[in-house]
PDB file of C-alpha atoms in Angstrom:
ATOM      1  CA  UNK A   1      43.076   1.561  -5.393  1.00 35.00           C
ATOM      2  CA  UNK A   2      44.140   4.795  -6.979  1.00 33.00           C
ATOM      3  CA  UNK A   3      47.367   4.629  -4.991  1.00 31.00           C
ATOM      4  CA  UNK A   4      48.090   1.123  -6.307  1.00 30.00           C
ATOM      5  CA  UNK A   5      47.525   2.261  -9.880  1.00 30.00           C
ATOM      6  CA  UNK A   6      50.062   5.127  -9.520  1.00 35.00           C
ATOM      7  CA  UNK A   7      52.592   2.745  -7.958  1.00 31.00           C
ATOM      8  CA  UNK A   8      52.384   0.302 -10.888  1.00 31.00           C
ATOM      9  CA  UNK A   9      52.709   3.034 -13.490  1.00 32.00           C
ATOM     10  CA  UNK A  10      56.048   4.145 -11.986  1.00 33.00           C
ATOM     11  CA  UNK A  11      57.747   0.931 -13.171  1.00 31.00           C
ATOM     12  CA  UNK A  12      57.240   1.812 -16.831  1.00 33.00           C
ATOM     13  CA  UNK A  13      59.880   4.491 -16.547  1.00 32.00           C
ATOM     14  CA  UNK A  14      62.695   2.020 -15.615  1.00 31.00           C
ATOM     15  CA  UNK A  15      65.434   1.199 -18.260  1.00 33.00           C
ATOM     16  CA  UNK A  16      64.423  -1.672 -20.581  1.00 34.00           C
ATOM     17  CA  UNK A  17      67.961  -3.287 -20.403  1.00 34.00           C
ATOM     18  CA  UNK A  18      67.608  -3.753 -16.649  1.00 41.00           C
ATOM     19  CA  UNK A  19      66.386  -7.379 -16.416  1.00 35.00           C
ATOM     20  CA  UNK A  20      65.432  -7.059 -12.805  1.00 37.00           C
ATOM     21  CA  UNK A  21      63.452  -3.977 -13.665  1.00 41.00           C
ATOM     22  CA  UNK A  22      61.854  -5.799 -16.589  1.00 35.00           C
ATOM     23  CA  UNK A  23      60.793  -8.652 -14.338  1.00 34.00           C
ATOM     24  CA  UNK A  24      59.382  -6.164 -11.896  1.00 41.00           C
ATOM     25  CA  UNK A  25      57.613  -4.440 -14.750  1.00 38.00           C
ATOM     26  CA  UNK A  26      56.029  -7.684 -15.985  1.00 36.00           C
ATOM     27  CA  UNK A  27      55.003  -8.609 -12.461  1.00 37.00           C
ATOM     28  CA  UNK A  28      53.590  -5.176 -11.948  1.00 44.00           C
ATOM     29  CA  UNK A  29      51.737  -5.382 -15.249  1.00 39.00           C
ATOM     30  CA  UNK A  30      49.824  -8.393 -14.010  1.00 37.00           C
ATOM     31  CA  UNK A  31      49.070  -6.560 -10.806  1.00 38.00           C
ATOM     32  CA  UNK A  32      47.781  -3.690 -12.909  1.00 39.00           C
ATOM     33  CA  UNK A  33      45.561  -5.990 -14.973  1.00 38.00           C
ATOM     34  CA  UNK A  34      44.185  -7.615 -11.837  1.00 42.00           C
ATOM     35  CA  UNK A  35      43.570  -4.280 -10.151  1.00 38.00           C
ATOM     36  CA  UNK A  36      41.947  -2.881 -13.284  1.00 47.00           C
ATOM     37  CA  UNK A  37      39.722  -5.946 -13.511  1.00 46.00           C
ATOM     38  CA  UNK A  38      38.721  -5.569  -9.869  1.00 45.00           C
ATOM     39  CA  UNK A  39      38.039  -1.904 -10.435  1.00 46.00           C
ATOM     40  CA  UNK A  40      35.928  -2.698 -13.470  1.00 47.00           C
ATOM     41  CA  UNK A  41      34.035  -5.368 -11.536  1.00 49.00           C
ATOM     42  CA  UNK A  42      33.442  -2.962  -8.674  1.00 48.00           C
ATOM     43  CA  UNK A  43      32.182  -0.315 -11.077  1.00 47.00           C
ATOM     44  CA  UNK A  44      29.941  -2.916 -12.698  1.00 48.00           C
ATOM     45  CA  UNK A  45      28.468  -3.812  -9.316  1.00 48.00           C
ATOM     46  CA  UNK A  46      27.954  -0.143  -8.588  1.00 49.00           C
ATOM     47  CA  UNK A  47      26.165   0.220 -11.918  1.00 50.00           C
ATOM     48  CA  UNK A  48      23.939  -2.742 -11.102  1.00 43.00           C
ATOM     49  CA  UNK A  49      23.133  -1.241  -7.692  1.00 45.00           C
ATOM     50  CA  UNK A  50      22.452   2.127  -9.289  1.00 48.00           C
ATOM     51  CA  UNK A  51      20.238   0.487 -11.887  1.00 49.00           C
ATOM     52  CA  UNK A  52      18.365  -1.323  -9.099  1.00 52.00           C
ATOM     53  CA  UNK A  53      17.760   1.934  -7.241  1.00 52.00           C
ATOM     54  CA  UNK A  54      16.611   3.640 -10.429  1.00 58.00           C
ATOM     55  CA  UNK A  55      14.250   0.763 -11.172  1.00 63.00           C
ATOM     56  CA  UNK A  56      12.739   0.916  -7.697  1.00 68.00           C
ATOM     57  CA  UNK A  57      12.323   4.690  -8.020  1.00 81.00           C
ATOM     58  CA  UNK A  58      10.510   4.103 -11.305  1.00 91.00           C
ATOM     59  CA  UNK A  59       8.240   1.572  -9.604  1.00 92.00           C
ATOM     60  CA  UNK A  60       7.454   4.055  -6.839  1.00 94.00           C
ATOM     61  CA  UNK A  61       6.623   6.677  -9.446  1.00 95.00           C
ATOM     62  CA  UNK A  62       4.243   4.258 -11.128  1.00 96.00           C
ATOM     63  CA  UNK A  63       2.666   3.324  -7.820  1.00 96.00           C
ATOM     64  CA  UNK A  64       2.045   6.976  -6.939  1.00 96.00           C
ATOM     65  CA  UNK A  65       0.538   7.490 -10.379  1.00 97.00           C
ATOM     66  CA  UNK A  66      -1.835   4.574  -9.817  1.00 97.00           C
ATOM     67  CA  UNK A  67      -2.994   6.028  -6.506  1.00 97.00           C
ATOM     68  CA  UNK A  68      -3.475   9.433  -8.154  1.00 97.00           C
ATOM     69  CA  UNK A  69      -5.576   7.785 -10.854  1.00 98.00           C
ATOM     70  CA  UNK A  70      -7.766   6.119  -8.212  1.00 98.00           C
ATOM     71  CA  UNK A  71      -8.213   9.343  -6.256  1.00 97.00           C
ATOM     72  CA  UNK A  72      -9.316  11.134  -9.421  1.00 97.00           C
ATOM     73  CA  UNK A  73     -11.682   8.352 -10.490  1.00 96.00           C
ATOM     74  CA  UNK A  74      -9.571   6.873 -13.299  1.00 97.00           C
ATOM     75  CA  UNK A  75      -9.721   3.353 -11.921  1.00 98.00           C
ATOM     76  CA  UNK A  76      -9.102   1.472 -15.178  1.00 98.00           C
ATOM     77  CA  UNK A  77      -5.828   3.336 -15.698  1.00 97.00           C
ATOM     78  CA  UNK A  78      -4.840   2.579 -12.101  1.00 98.00           C
ATOM     79  CA  UNK A  79      -5.633  -1.120 -12.615  1.00 98.00           C
ATOM     80  CA  UNK A  80      -3.144  -1.348 -15.468  1.00 97.00           C
ATOM     81  CA  UNK A  81      -0.350  -0.083 -13.220  1.00 97.00           C
ATOM     82  CA  UNK A  82      -1.294  -2.271 -10.247  1.00 97.00           C
ATOM     83  CA  UNK A  83      -1.145  -5.314 -12.524  1.00 97.00           C
ATOM     84  CA  UNK A  84       2.353  -4.333 -13.638  1.00 95.00           C
ATOM     85  CA  UNK A  85       3.527  -3.918 -10.035  1.00 96.00           C
ATOM     86  CA  UNK A  86       1.871  -7.030  -8.616  1.00 92.00           C
ATOM     87  CA  UNK A  87       5.058  -9.135  -8.679  1.00 91.00           C
ATOM     88  CA  UNK A  88       7.506  -6.267  -8.222  1.00 92.00           C
ATOM     89  CA  UNK A  89       9.537  -5.382  -5.131  1.00 92.00           C
ATOM     90  CA  UNK A  90       6.625  -3.130  -4.137  1.00 92.00           C
ATOM     91  CA  UNK A  91       4.088  -5.960  -4.116  1.00 93.00           C
ATOM     92  CA  UNK A  92       3.386  -5.662  -0.378  1.00 93.00           C
ATOM     93  CA  UNK A  93       2.932  -1.888  -0.674  1.00 94.00           C
ATOM     94  CA  UNK A  94       0.650  -2.271  -3.682  1.00 96.00           C
ATOM     95  CA  UNK A  95      -1.575  -5.020  -2.217  1.00 97.00           C
ATOM     96  CA  UNK A  96      -4.096  -2.896  -0.291  1.00 97.00           C
ATOM     97  CA  UNK A  97      -4.595  -0.082  -2.855  1.00 98.00           C
ATOM     98  CA  UNK A  98      -4.852  -2.716  -5.586  1.00 98.00           C
ATOM     99  CA  UNK A  99      -7.579  -4.565  -3.674  1.00 98.00           C
ATOM    100  CA  UNK A 100      -9.538  -1.336  -3.135  1.00 98.00           C
ATOM    101  CA  UNK A 101      -9.185  -0.569  -6.833  1.00 98.00           C
ATOM    102  CA  UNK A 102     -10.914  -3.856  -7.624  1.00 98.00           C
ATOM    103  CA  UNK A 103     -13.861  -2.682  -5.508  1.00 98.00           C
ATOM    104  CA  UNK A 104     -13.841   0.604  -7.446  1.00 97.00           C
ATOM    105  CA  UNK A 105     -14.124  -1.442 -10.644  1.00 98.00           C
ATOM    106  CA  UNK A 106     -16.897  -3.564  -9.128  1.00 96.00           C
ATOM    107  CA  UNK A 107     -14.773  -6.700  -9.484  1.00 97.00           C
ATOM    108  CA  UNK A 108     -16.060  -7.998  -6.187  1.00 94.00           C
ATOM    109  CA  UNK A 109     -14.903 -11.606  -6.448  1.00 95.00           C
ATOM    110  CA  UNK A 110     -11.342 -10.553  -7.255  1.00 97.00           C
ATOM    111  CA  UNK A 111     -11.417  -7.929  -4.503  1.00 97.00           C
ATOM    112  CA  UNK A 112     -12.595 -10.468  -1.935  1.00 96.00           C
ATOM    113  CA  UNK A 113      -9.789 -12.838  -2.900  1.00 97.00           C
ATOM    114  CA  UNK A 114      -7.243 -10.008  -2.699  1.00 97.00           C
ATOM    115  CA  UNK A 115      -8.325  -9.007   0.808  1.00 98.00           C
ATOM    116  CA  UNK A 116      -8.341 -12.639   1.914  1.00 97.00           C
ATOM    117  CA  UNK A 117      -4.736 -12.964   0.745  1.00 97.00           C
ATOM    118  CA  UNK A 118      -3.770  -9.846   2.728  1.00 97.00           C
ATOM    119  CA  UNK A 119      -5.409 -11.263   5.848  1.00 96.00           C
ATOM    120  CA  UNK A 120      -3.471 -14.502   5.348  1.00 96.00           C
ATOM    121  CA  UNK A 121      -0.038 -13.042   4.712  1.00 93.00           C
ATOM    122  CA  UNK A 122       0.089  -9.272   5.087  1.00 92.00           C
ATOM    123  CA  UNK A 123       1.613  -7.082   7.771  1.00 93.00           C
ATOM    124  CA  UNK A 124      -0.425  -6.648  10.976  1.00 94.00           C
ATOM    125  CA  UNK A 125      -1.712  -3.192  10.029  1.00 94.00           C
ATOM    126  CA  UNK A 126      -2.767  -4.405   6.587  1.00 97.00           C
ATOM    127  CA  UNK A 127      -4.348  -7.567   8.014  1.00 96.00           C
ATOM    128  CA  UNK A 128      -6.494  -5.567  10.425  1.00 97.00           C
ATOM    129  CA  UNK A 129      -7.608  -3.220   7.689  1.00 97.00           C
ATOM    130  CA  UNK A 130      -8.379  -6.087   5.290  1.00 98.00           C
ATOM    131  CA  UNK A 131     -10.461  -7.790   7.981  1.00 97.00           C
ATOM    132  CA  UNK A 132     -12.726  -4.726   8.068  1.00 98.00           C
ATOM    133  CA  UNK A 133     -13.131  -5.081   4.322  1.00 98.00           C
ATOM    134  CA  UNK A 134     -14.095  -8.716   4.824  1.00 97.00           C
ATOM    135  CA  UNK A 135     -16.936  -7.571   7.097  1.00 97.00           C
ATOM    136  CA  UNK A 136     -18.000  -4.905   4.613  1.00 98.00           C
ATOM    137  CA  UNK A 137     -17.974  -7.343   1.703  1.00 97.00           C
ATOM    138  CA  UNK A 138     -19.862  -9.981   3.655  1.00 97.00           C
ATOM    139  CA  UNK A 139     -22.613  -7.450   4.353  1.00 97.00           C
ATOM    140  CA  UNK A 140     -22.657  -6.087   0.799  1.00 96.00           C
ATOM    141  CA  UNK A 141     -22.870  -9.508  -0.833  1.00 95.00           C
ATOM    142  CA  UNK A 142     -25.267 -11.142   1.601  1.00 96.00           C
ATOM    143  CA  UNK A 143     -28.269 -12.713  -0.126  1.00 94.00           C
ATOM    144  CA  UNK A 144     -29.821 -14.584   2.782  1.00 94.00           C
ATOM    145  CA  UNK A 145     -31.963 -13.613   5.744  1.00 95.00           C
ATOM    146  CA  UNK A 146     -31.156 -10.460   7.668  1.00 93.00           C
ATOM    147  CA  UNK A 147     -31.051 -12.311  10.980  1.00 95.00           C
ATOM    148  CA  UNK A 148     -28.484 -14.751   9.600  1.00 97.00           C
ATOM    149  CA  UNK A 149     -26.275 -11.880   8.415  1.00 97.00           C
ATOM    150  CA  UNK A 150     -26.395 -10.248  11.839  1.00 96.00           C
ATOM    151  CA  UNK A 151     -25.439 -13.564  13.453  1.00 96.00           C
ATOM    152  CA  UNK A 152     -22.562 -14.131  11.016  1.00 96.00           C
ATOM    153  CA  UNK A 153     -21.183 -10.620  11.514  1.00 97.00           C
ATOM    154  CA  UNK A 154     -21.393 -10.994  15.269  1.00 95.00           C
ATOM    155  CA  UNK A 155     -19.355 -14.180  15.084  1.00 94.00           C
ATOM    156  CA  UNK A 156     -16.714 -12.792  12.706  1.00 93.00           C
ATOM    157  CA  UNK A 157     -16.312  -9.353  14.293  1.00 94.00           C
ATOM    158  CA  UNK A 158     -17.155  -9.887  17.935  1.00 83.00           C
ATOM    159  CA  UNK A 159     -14.546 -12.483  18.805  1.00 82.00           C
ATOM    160  CA  UNK A 160     -11.479 -10.698  17.415  1.00 84.00           C
ATOM    161  CA  UNK A 161      -9.464  -7.661  18.435  1.00 89.00           C
ATOM    162  CA  UNK A 162      -8.046  -4.942  16.209  1.00 94.00           C
ATOM    163  CA  UNK A 163      -4.773  -3.217  17.085  1.00 93.00           C
ATOM    164  CA  UNK A 164      -6.161   0.301  16.518  1.00 95.00           C
ATOM    165  CA  UNK A 165      -8.942   1.352  18.895  1.00 93.00           C
ATOM    166  CA  UNK A 166     -11.037   3.093  16.271  1.00 94.00           C
ATOM    167  CA  UNK A 167     -10.865   0.098  13.927  1.00 96.00           C
ATOM    168  CA  UNK A 168     -11.917  -2.051  16.862  1.00 96.00           C
ATOM    169  CA  UNK A 169     -14.897   0.292  17.324  1.00 96.00           C
ATOM    170  CA  UNK A 170     -15.863  -0.188  13.667  1.00 97.00           C
ATOM    171  CA  UNK A 171     -15.727  -3.959  14.122  1.00 97.00           C
ATOM    172  CA  UNK A 172     -17.909  -3.699  17.228  1.00 96.00           C
ATOM    173  CA  UNK A 173     -20.499  -1.815  15.183  1.00 97.00           C
ATOM    174  CA  UNK A 174     -20.603  -4.720  12.724  1.00 97.00           C
ATOM    175  CA  UNK A 175     -20.856  -7.098  15.681  1.00 96.00           C
ATOM    176  CA  UNK A 176     -23.898  -5.179  16.924  1.00 96.00           C
ATOM    177  CA  UNK A 177     -22.140  -4.116  20.119  1.00 95.00           C
ATOM    178  CA  UNK A 178     -21.750  -0.380  19.406  1.00 96.00           C
ATOM    179  CA  UNK A 179     -23.922   2.314  17.915  1.00 97.00           C
ATOM    180  CA  UNK A 180     -22.788   3.484  14.451  1.00 97.00           C
ATOM    181  CA  UNK A 181     -23.867   7.028  15.289  1.00 97.00           C
ATOM    182  CA  UNK A 182     -21.831   7.071  18.506  1.00 97.00           C
ATOM    183  CA  UNK A 183     -18.705   5.772  16.772  1.00 97.00           C
ATOM    184  CA  UNK A 184     -18.965   8.467  14.088  1.00 97.00           C
ATOM    185  CA  UNK A 185     -19.573  11.204  16.658  1.00 96.00           C
ATOM    186  CA  UNK A 186     -16.647  10.157  18.854  1.00 95.00           C
ATOM    187  CA  UNK A 187     -14.298   9.909  15.871  1.00 96.00           C
ATOM    188  CA  UNK A 188     -15.305  13.396  14.678  1.00 95.00           C
ATOM    189  CA  UNK A 189     -14.628  14.751  18.180  1.00 95.00           C
ATOM    190  CA  UNK A 190     -11.175  13.141  18.190  1.00 94.00           C
ATOM    191  CA  UNK A 191     -10.344  14.743  14.841  1.00 94.00           C
ATOM    192  CA  UNK A 192     -11.512  18.131  16.113  1.00 92.00           C
ATOM    193  CA  UNK A 193      -9.256  17.773  19.172  1.00 92.00           C
ATOM    194  CA  UNK A 194      -6.301  16.602  17.093  1.00 92.00           C
ATOM    195  CA  UNK A 195      -6.428  13.136  18.667  1.00 88.00           C
ATOM    196  CA  UNK A 196      -7.050  11.417  15.318  1.00 90.00           C
ATOM    197  CA  UNK A 197      -6.403  12.291  11.692  1.00 93.00           C
ATOM    198  CA  UNK A 198      -8.784  12.805   8.787  1.00 96.00           C
ATOM    199  CA  UNK A 199      -7.751   9.526   7.212  1.00 96.00           C
ATOM    200  CA  UNK A 200      -9.098   7.677  10.255  1.00 96.00           C
ATOM    201  CA  UNK A 201     -12.343   9.648  10.009  1.00 97.00           C
ATOM    202  CA  UNK A 202     -12.707   8.930   6.288  1.00 97.00           C
ATOM    203  CA  UNK A 203     -12.138   5.225   6.872  1.00 97.00           C
ATOM    204  CA  UNK A 204     -14.638   5.214   9.722  1.00 98.00           C
ATOM    205  CA  UNK A 205     -17.284   6.975   7.637  1.00 98.00           C
ATOM    206  CA  UNK A 206     -16.778   4.484   4.813  1.00 98.00           C
ATOM    207  CA  UNK A 207     -17.270   1.374   6.924  1.00 98.00           C
ATOM    208  CA  UNK A 208     -20.072   2.837   9.043  1.00 98.00           C
ATOM    209  CA  UNK A 209     -22.064   4.020   6.026  1.00 98.00           C
ATOM    210  CA  UNK A 210     -21.548   0.551   4.581  1.00 98.00           C
ATOM    211  CA  UNK A 211     -22.975  -0.948   7.753  1.00 98.00           C
ATOM    212  CA  UNK A 212     -25.979   1.360   7.663  1.00 98.00           C
ATOM    213  CA  UNK A 213     -26.556   0.574   3.997  1.00 98.00           C
ATOM    214  CA  UNK A 214     -25.992  -3.180   3.795  1.00 98.00           C
ATOM    215  CA  UNK A 215     -26.796  -4.386   7.313  1.00 98.00           C
ATOM    216  CA  UNK A 216     -29.504  -1.993   8.488  1.00 97.00           C
ATOM    217  CA  UNK A 217     -30.712  -1.132   4.962  1.00 96.00           C
ATOM    218  CA  UNK A 218     -30.820   2.506   5.995  1.00 97.00           C
ATOM    219  CA  UNK A 219     -29.488   4.255   2.896  1.00 97.00           C
ATOM    220  CA  UNK A 220     -30.990   7.560   4.000  1.00 97.00           C
ATOM    221  CA  UNK A 221     -28.824   7.644   7.140  1.00 97.00           C
ATOM    222  CA  UNK A 222     -25.778   6.484   5.174  1.00 98.00           C
ATOM    223  CA  UNK A 223     -26.176   9.446   2.829  1.00 97.00           C
ATOM    224  CA  UNK A 224     -26.828  11.792   5.742  1.00 97.00           C
ATOM    225  CA  UNK A 225     -23.588  10.946   7.540  1.00 98.00           C
ATOM    226  CA  UNK A 226     -21.520  10.860   4.353  1.00 98.00           C
ATOM    227  CA  UNK A 227     -22.601  14.414   3.588  1.00 97.00           C
ATOM    228  CA  UNK A 228     -22.300  15.534   7.199  1.00 97.00           C
ATOM    229  CA  UNK A 229     -18.623  14.570   7.413  1.00 96.00           C
ATOM    230  CA  UNK A 230     -17.623  15.184   3.807  1.00 96.00           C
ATOM    231  CA  UNK A 231     -15.824  18.442   4.590  1.00 95.00           C
ATOM    232  CA  UNK A 232     -13.527  16.541   6.975  1.00 95.00           C
ATOM    233  CA  UNK A 233     -12.553  13.790   4.551  1.00 96.00           C
ATOM    234  CA  UNK A 234      -8.906  13.242   3.737  1.00 96.00           C
ATOM    235  CA  UNK A 235      -8.577  13.742  -0.021  1.00 96.00           C
ATOM    236  CA  UNK A 236      -5.789  11.145  -0.201  1.00 96.00           C
ATOM    237  CA  UNK A 237      -7.880   8.406   1.459  1.00 97.00           C
ATOM    238  CA  UNK A 238      -8.778   5.723  -1.067  1.00 97.00           C
ATOM    239  CA  UNK A 239     -12.160   5.237   0.613  1.00 97.00           C
ATOM    240  CA  UNK A 240     -13.175   8.815  -0.250  1.00 97.00           C
ATOM    241  CA  UNK A 241     -14.067   8.218  -3.936  1.00 97.00           C
ATOM    242  CA  UNK A 242     -16.186   5.219  -2.925  1.00 97.00           C
ATOM    243  CA  UNK A 243     -18.131   7.226  -0.337  1.00 98.00           C
ATOM    244  CA  UNK A 244     -18.675  10.139  -2.692  1.00 97.00           C
ATOM    245  CA  UNK A 245     -19.789   7.934  -5.571  1.00 96.00           C
ATOM    246  CA  UNK A 246     -22.194   5.869  -3.475  1.00 96.00           C
ATOM    247  CA  UNK A 247     -23.699   8.427  -1.112  1.00 97.00           C
ATOM    248  CA  UNK A 248     -22.892  11.954  -2.259  1.00 95.00           C
ATOM    249  CA  UNK A 249     -22.803  12.114  -6.070  1.00 88.00           C
ATOM    250  CA  UNK A 250     -26.098  13.370  -7.416  1.00 67.00           C
ATOM    251  CA  UNK A 251     -27.344  14.022  -3.874  1.00 59.00           C
TER     252      UNK A 251
END
């Protein structure tokens, strides 16, 4: 385009009395206007694209701030940001942390709906994770007989498969097919050997302590294991503040 612009400008130096040159000049002028317009349009599109990138970067910054707020216990501040990002281009990225934040705020009905929506339309990894939350919330909110809860959990957890082996183990605990103590011990061994990361351990501790608390009504053991594995928690795991608040704070 720059070459075209230089070529057009050369006609302006031709003698004005030369009709042929004048015609060429006029013709070239229109070419110049068209080229300039195209250039302006291209620059405008570039500006729009740049603005779009900047906007997405701003959204990512806000999202990271929301997660930081949750990790530091400022859940109300995080909620404000999640609400702003709900219908943004980051909506799928925001969905899981936003749902956990609702649990932090004890907005259980809204949290349950949020996890149900993830199970219905989220990515596979998010769906599996949200299904564990469905088990946890079922146990936490159960108001009927213990035997009925055990039966319901067995039906919901025992007949499905999770893509990650350790999440499948958590589900089998809720189904009554694996020992919670064994699952915790094996996960801790995997972390020690470098076969699993601390985020997986933190998640496992969260759901297993929830099982001990709400299904077996063994709060003492839930607190014991939360404290036992606390030093191995991943600080950036959103389950960590929930574990610490429920089973470690105040000791």
